[in-house]
Short mmCIF file of C-alpha atoms in Angstrom, two decimals:
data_model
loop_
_atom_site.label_atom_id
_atom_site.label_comp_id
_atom_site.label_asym_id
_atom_site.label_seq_id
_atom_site.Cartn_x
_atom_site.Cartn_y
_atom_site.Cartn_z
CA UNK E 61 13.00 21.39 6.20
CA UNK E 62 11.37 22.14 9.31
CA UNK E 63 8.07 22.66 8.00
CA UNK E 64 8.17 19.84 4.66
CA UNK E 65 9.25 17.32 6.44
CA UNK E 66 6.32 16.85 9.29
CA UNK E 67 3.82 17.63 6.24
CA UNK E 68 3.62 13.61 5.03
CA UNK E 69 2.90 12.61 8.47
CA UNK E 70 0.38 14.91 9.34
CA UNK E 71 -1.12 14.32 5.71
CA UNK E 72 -0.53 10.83 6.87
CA UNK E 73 -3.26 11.59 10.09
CA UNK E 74 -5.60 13.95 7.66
CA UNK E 75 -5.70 12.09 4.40
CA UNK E 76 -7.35 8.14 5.43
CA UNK E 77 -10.26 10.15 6.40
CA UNK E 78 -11.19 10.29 2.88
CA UNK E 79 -10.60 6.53 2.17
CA UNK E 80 -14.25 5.62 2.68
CA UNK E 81 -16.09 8.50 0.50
CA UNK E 82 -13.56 7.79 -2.18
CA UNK E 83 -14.13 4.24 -2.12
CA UNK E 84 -17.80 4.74 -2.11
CA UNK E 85 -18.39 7.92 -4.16
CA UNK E 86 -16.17 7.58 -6.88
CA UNK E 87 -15.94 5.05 -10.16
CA UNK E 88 -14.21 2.03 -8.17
CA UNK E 89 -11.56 1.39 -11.12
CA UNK E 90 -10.62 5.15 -10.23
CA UNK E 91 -11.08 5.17 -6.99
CA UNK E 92 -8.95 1.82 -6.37
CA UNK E 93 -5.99 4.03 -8.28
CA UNK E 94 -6.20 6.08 -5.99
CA UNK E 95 -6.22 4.35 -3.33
CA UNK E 96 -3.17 2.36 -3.70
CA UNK E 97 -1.39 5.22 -5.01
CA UNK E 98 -2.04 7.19 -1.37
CA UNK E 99 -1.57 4.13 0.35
CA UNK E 100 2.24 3.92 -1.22
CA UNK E 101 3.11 7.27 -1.63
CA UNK E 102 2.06 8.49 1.76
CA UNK E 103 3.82 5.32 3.11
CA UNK E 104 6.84 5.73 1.46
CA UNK E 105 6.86 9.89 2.46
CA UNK E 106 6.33 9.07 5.75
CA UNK E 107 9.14 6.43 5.91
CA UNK E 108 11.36 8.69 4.08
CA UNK E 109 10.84 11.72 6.70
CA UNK E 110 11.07 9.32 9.68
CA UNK E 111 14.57 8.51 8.17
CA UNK E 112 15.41 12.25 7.80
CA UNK E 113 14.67 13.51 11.46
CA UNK E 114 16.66 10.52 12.13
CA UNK E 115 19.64 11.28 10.89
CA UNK E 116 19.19 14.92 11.63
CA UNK E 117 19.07 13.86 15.12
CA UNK E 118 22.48 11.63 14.38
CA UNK E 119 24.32 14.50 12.71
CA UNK E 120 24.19 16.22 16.18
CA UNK E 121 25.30 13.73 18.51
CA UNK E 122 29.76 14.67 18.88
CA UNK E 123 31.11 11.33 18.42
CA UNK E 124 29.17 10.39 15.12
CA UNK E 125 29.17 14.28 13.65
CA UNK E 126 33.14 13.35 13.13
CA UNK E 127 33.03 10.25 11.89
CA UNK E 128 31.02 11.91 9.19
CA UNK E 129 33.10 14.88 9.33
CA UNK E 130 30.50 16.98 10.28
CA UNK E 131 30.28 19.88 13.07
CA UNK E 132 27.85 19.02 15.61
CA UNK E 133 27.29 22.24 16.76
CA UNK E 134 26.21 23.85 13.81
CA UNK E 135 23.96 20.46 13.08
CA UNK E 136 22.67 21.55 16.59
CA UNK E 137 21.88 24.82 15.66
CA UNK E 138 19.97 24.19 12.42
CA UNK E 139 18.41 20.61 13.21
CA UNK E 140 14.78 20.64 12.41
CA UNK E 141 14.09 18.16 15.34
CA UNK E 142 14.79 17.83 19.28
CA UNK E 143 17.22 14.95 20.21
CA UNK E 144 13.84 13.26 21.66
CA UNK E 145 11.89 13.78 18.45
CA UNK E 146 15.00 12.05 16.47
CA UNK E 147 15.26 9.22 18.62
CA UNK E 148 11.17 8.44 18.34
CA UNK E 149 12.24 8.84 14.73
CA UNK E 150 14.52 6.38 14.25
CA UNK E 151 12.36 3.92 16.74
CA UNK E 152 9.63 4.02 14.48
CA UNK E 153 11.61 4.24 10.82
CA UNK E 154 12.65 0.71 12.23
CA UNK E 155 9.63 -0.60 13.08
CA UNK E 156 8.22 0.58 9.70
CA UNK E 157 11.12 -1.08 7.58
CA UNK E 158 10.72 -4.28 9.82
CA UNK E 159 7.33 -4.56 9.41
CA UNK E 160 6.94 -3.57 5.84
CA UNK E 161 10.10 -6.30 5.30
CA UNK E 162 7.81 -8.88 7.07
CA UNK E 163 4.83 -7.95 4.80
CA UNK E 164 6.65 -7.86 1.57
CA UNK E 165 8.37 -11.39 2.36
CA UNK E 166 4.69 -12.94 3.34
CA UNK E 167 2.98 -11.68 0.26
CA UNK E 168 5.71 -12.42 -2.26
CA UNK E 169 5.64 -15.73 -0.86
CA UNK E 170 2.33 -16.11 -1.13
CA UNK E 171 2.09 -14.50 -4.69
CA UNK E 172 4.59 -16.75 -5.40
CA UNK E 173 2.26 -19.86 -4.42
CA UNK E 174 -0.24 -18.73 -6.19
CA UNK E 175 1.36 -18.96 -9.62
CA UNK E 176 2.87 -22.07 -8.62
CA UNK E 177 -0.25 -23.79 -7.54
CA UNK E 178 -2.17 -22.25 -10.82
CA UNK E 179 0.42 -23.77 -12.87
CA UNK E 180 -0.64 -27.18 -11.29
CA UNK E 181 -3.48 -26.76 -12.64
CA UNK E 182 -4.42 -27.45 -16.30
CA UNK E 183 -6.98 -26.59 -18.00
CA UNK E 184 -8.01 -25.38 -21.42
CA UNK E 185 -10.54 -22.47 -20.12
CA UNK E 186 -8.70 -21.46 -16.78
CA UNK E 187 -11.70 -22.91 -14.75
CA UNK E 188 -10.82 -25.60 -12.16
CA UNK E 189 -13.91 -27.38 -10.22
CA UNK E 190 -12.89 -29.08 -7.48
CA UNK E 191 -15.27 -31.33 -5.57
CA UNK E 192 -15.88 -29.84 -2.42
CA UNK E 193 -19.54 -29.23 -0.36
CA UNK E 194 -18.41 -25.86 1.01
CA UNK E 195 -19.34 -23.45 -1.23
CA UNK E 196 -16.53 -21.13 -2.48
CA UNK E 197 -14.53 -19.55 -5.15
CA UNK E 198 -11.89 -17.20 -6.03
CA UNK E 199 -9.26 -16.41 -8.21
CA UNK E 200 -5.59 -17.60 -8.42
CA UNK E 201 -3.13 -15.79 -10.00
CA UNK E 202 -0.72 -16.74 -12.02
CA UNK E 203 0.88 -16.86 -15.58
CA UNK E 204 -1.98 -17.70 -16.62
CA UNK E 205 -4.57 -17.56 -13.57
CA UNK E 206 -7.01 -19.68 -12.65
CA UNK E 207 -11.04 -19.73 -11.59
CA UNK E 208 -11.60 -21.98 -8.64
CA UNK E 209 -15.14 -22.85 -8.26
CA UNK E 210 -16.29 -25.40 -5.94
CA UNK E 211 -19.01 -27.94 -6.45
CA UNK E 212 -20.76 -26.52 -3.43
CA UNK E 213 -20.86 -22.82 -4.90
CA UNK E 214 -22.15 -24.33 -8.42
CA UNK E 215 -24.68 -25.79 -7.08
CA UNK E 216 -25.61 -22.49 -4.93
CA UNK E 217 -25.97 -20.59 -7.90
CA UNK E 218 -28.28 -21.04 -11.36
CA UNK E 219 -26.91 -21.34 -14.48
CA UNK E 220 -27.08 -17.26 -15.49
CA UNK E 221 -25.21 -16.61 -11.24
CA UNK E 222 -22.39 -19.63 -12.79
CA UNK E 223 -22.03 -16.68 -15.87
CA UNK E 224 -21.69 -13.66 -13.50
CA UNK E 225 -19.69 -15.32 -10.90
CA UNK E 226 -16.96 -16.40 -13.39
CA UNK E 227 -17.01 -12.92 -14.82
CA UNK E 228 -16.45 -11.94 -11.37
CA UNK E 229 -13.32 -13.86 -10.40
CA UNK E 230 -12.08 -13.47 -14.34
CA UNK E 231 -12.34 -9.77 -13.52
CA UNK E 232 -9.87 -9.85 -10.44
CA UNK E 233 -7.67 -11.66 -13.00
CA UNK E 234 -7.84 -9.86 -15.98
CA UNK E 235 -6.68 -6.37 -14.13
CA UNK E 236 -4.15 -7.88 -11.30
CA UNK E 237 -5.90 -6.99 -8.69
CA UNK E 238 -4.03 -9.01 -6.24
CA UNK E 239 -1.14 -6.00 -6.85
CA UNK E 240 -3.35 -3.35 -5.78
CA UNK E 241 -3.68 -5.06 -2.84
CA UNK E 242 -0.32 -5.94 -2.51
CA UNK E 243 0.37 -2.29 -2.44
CA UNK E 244 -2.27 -0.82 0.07
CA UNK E 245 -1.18 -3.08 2.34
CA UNK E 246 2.75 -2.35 1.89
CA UNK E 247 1.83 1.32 2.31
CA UNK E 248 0.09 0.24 5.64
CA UNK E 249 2.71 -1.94 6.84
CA UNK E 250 4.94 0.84 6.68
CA UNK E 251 2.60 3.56 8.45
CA UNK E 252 -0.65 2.01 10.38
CA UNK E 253 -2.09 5.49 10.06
CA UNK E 254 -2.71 4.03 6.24
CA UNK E 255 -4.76 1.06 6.98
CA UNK E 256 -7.93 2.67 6.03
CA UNK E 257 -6.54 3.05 2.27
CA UNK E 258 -5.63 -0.67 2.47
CA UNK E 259 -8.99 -1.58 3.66
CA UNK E 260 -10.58 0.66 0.80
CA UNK E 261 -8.90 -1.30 -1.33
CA UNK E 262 -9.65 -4.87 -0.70
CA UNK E 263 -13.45 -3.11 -0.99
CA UNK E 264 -12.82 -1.36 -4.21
CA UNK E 265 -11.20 -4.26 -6.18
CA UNK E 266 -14.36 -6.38 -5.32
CA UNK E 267 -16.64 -3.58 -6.74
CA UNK E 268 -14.39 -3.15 -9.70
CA UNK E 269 -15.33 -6.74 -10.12
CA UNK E 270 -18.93 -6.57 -9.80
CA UNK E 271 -18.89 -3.89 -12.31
CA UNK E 272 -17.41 -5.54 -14.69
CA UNK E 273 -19.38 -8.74 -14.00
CA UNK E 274 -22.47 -6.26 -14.46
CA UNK E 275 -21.41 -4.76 -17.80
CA UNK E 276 -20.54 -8.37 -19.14
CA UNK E 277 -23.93 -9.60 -18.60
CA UNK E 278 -25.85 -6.23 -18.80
CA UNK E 279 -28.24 -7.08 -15.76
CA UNK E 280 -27.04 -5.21 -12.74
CA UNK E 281 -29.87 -6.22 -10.39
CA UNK E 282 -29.32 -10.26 -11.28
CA UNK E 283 -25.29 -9.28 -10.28
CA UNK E 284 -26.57 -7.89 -7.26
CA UNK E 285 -28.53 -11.39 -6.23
CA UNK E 286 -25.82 -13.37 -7.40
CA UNK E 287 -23.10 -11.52 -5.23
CA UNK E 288 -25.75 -11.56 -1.95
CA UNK E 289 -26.68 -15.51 -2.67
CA UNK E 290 -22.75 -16.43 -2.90
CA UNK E 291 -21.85 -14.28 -0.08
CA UNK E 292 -24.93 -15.63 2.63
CA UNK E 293 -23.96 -19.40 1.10
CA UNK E 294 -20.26 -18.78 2.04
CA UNK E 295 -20.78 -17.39 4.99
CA UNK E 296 -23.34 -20.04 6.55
CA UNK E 297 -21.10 -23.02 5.32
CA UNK E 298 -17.94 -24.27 7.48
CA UNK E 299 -14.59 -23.54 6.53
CA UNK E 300 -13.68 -24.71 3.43
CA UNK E 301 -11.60 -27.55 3.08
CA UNK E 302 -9.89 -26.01 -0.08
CA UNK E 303 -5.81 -25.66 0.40
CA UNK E 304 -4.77 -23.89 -3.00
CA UNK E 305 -3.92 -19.91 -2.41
CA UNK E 306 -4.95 -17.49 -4.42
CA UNK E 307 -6.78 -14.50 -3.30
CA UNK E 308 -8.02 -15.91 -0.01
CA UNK E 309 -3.73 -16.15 0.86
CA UNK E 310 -3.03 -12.74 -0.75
CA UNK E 311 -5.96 -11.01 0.65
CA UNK E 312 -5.58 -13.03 3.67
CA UNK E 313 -9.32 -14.21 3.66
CA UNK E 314 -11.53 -17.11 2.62
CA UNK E 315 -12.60 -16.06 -0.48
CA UNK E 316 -13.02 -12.62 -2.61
CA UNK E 317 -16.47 -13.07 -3.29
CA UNK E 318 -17.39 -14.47 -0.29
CA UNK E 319 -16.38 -11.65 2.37
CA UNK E 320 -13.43 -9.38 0.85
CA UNK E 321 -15.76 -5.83 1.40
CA UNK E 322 -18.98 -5.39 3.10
CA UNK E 323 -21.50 -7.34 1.39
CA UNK E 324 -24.41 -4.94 1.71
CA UNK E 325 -22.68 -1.78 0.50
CA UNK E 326 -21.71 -3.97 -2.62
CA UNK E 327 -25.29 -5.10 -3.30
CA UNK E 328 -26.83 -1.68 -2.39
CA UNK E 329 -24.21 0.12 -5.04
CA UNK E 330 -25.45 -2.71 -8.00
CA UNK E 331 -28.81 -1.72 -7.21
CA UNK E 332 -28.24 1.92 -7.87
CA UNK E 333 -27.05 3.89 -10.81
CA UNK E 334 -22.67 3.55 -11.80
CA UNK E 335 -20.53 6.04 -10.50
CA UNK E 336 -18.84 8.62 -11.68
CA UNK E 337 -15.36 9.42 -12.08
CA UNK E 338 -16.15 12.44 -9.01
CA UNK E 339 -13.47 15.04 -10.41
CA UNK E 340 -13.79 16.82 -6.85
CA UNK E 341 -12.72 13.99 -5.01
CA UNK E 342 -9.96 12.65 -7.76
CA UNK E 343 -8.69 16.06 -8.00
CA UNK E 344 -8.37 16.51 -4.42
CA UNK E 345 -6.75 13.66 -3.79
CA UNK E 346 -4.15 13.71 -5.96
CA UNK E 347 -3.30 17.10 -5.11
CA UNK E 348 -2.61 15.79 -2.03
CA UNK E 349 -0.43 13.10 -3.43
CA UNK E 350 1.41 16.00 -5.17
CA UNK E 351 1.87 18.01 -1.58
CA UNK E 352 3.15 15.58 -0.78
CA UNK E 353 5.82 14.17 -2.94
CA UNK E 354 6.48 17.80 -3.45
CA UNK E 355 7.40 17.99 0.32
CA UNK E 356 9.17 14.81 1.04
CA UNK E 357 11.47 16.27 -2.61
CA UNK E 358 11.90 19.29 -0.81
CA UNK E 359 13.07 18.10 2.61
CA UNK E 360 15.37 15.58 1.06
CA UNK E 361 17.19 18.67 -0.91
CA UNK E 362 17.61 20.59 2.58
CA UNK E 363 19.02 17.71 4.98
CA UNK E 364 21.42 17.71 1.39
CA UNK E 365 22.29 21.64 2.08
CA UNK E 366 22.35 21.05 6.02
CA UNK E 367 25.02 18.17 5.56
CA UNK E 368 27.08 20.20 3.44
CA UNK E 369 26.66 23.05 5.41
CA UNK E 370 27.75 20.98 8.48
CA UNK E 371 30.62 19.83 6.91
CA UNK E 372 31.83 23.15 5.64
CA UNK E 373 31.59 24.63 9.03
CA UNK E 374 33.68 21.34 10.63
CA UNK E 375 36.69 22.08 7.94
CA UNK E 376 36.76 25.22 9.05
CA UNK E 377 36.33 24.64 12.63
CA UNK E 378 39.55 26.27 14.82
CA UNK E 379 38.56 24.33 17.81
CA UNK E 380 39.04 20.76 15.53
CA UNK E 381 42.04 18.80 15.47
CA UNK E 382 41.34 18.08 12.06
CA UNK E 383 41.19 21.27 10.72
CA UNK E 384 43.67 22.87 8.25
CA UNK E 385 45.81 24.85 10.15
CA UNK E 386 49.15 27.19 8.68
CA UNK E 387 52.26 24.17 9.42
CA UNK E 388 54.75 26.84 11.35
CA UNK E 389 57.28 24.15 10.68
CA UNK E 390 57.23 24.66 6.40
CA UNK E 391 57.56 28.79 6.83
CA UNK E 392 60.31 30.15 5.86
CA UNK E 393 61.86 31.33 9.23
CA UNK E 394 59.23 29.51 11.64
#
């Protein structure tokens, strides 16, 4: 335990170094995976060894050892962590429960608005216009989503852009994107260390989308003018008046195609050649994901051994009150 249980949070300080050559590098329906899936795991193994130095660090303190029926001393002797590396423990296991509590609550909420305010809205094709001068759209899920398009943003755009921009938004749909997201940013709520995966992510799902927009209509540079013309209109035009949520309130911006990743890198990756799947980099990552689930397994299984250990040594402990001790008064001849 003393070694796999500081291993998630120092792959926690190594591993968002990679976020930005993954996200850049590698297929982004693969790379978004990914993503999310270090973004959770490593938050989650983090959280979970906070939580055990924690209670290592509990185990050893006299007064609580026997209410658990536990020997301090021996917890003492075999504790993985110094009292002062337990108590910044436990300080920051709850600050990473509050705060991924907070974030949960805010984006189920808002998910929760979403379908709500998509269900408000009827129509046969799951496109909604609304009359408005700033230019903007974005999805909304919901069961089913919804395309918002604004009058401003159709009129930004020819009629081929109208075509790739509703492939766009109909891609973010179509493969829940708003989840991913939802995820990354859980992980990163619950270790801050991780905000470079959730960041990745809110990049990758829009490239994910402008692939698929690309493959729909087969012209990659014409995807590449429509995303640039959409994002400079957005970004020039005041804030728009629009109050439905979809993913401007789950990715907590105005609008995914407007400014959810770094325009420029988008255009300059439709104007080259797809990705690959990059084995190297998938392979590496998830062996990482693997160290580490294999760790946090691992350290879980020995604070198990140390707590029965501890106990064992407190029933048998002569200096106890509560331990078993021959009653003089029941022998024969006492």
């Amino acid at each position: 335990m003393r070694i796999a249980v500081y291993l998630p949070l120092l792959l926690s300080v190594i591993a968002p170094l990679g976020a930005r050559p993954l996200s850049e590098r590698c297929e982004p329906r693969l790379a978004t995976w990914l993503l999310t899936a270090s973004a959770l795991i490593l938050g989650v193994a983090t959280t979970v060894s906070l939580g055990l130095l924690a209670i290592t660090g509990l185990i050893g303190v006299p007064f609580l050892a026997d209410l658990g029926h536990w020997s301090a001393r021996t917890a003492q002797v075999n504790d993985p962590a110094e009292p002062p590396v337990a108590l910044l423990a436990g300080l920051l296991l709850g600050g990473a429960l509050l705060t991924a509590a907070r974030m949960l609550w805010r984006r189920a909420r808002s998910i929760a608005s979403a379908i709500w305010d998509a269900a408000c809205m009827p129509t046969p094709d799951g496109l909604v216009i609304v009359e408005d001068e700033a230019p903007d759209a974005y999805a909304l899920p919901g069961l089913p989503g919804r395309v918002v398009v604004s009058t401003g943003m159709l009129r930004t755009l020819d009629k081929a852009e109208h075509d790739i921009l509703l492939a766009h938004e109909r891609a973010h749909l179509t493969a829940h994107h708003y989840l991913f997201v939802a995820l990354a940013g859980l992980g990163a709520a619950a270790n801050p260390l991780l905000r470079p995966f959730a960041t990745a992510v809110t990049y990758t799902v829009e490239r994910w989308a402008d692939e698929q927009a690309a493959r729909a209509t087969g012209d990659r540079r014409r995807v590449a003018r429509a995303v640039g013309k959409a994002a400079l209109a957005a970004h020039n035009a005041p804030a728009p008046r629009l109050s439905t949520l979809g993913f401007r309130g789950v990715l907590g911006r105005r609008g995914p195609l407007a400014g959810a990743g770094p325009v420029p890198r988008r255009v300059a990756a439709l104007l080259a050649p797809p990705l690959t799947r990059h084995p190297g980099l998938a392979l590496v990552t998830t062996a990482c994901l693997a160290l580490t689930m294999v760790s946090t397994v691992a350290a879980t299984r020995d604070l198990h051994d140390l707590l029965e250990v501890v106990g064992i040594a407190h029933h048998h402990d002569p200096h106890h009150p509560d331990t078993d001790r021959p009653n003089h008064d029941a022998l024969p001849f006492g």
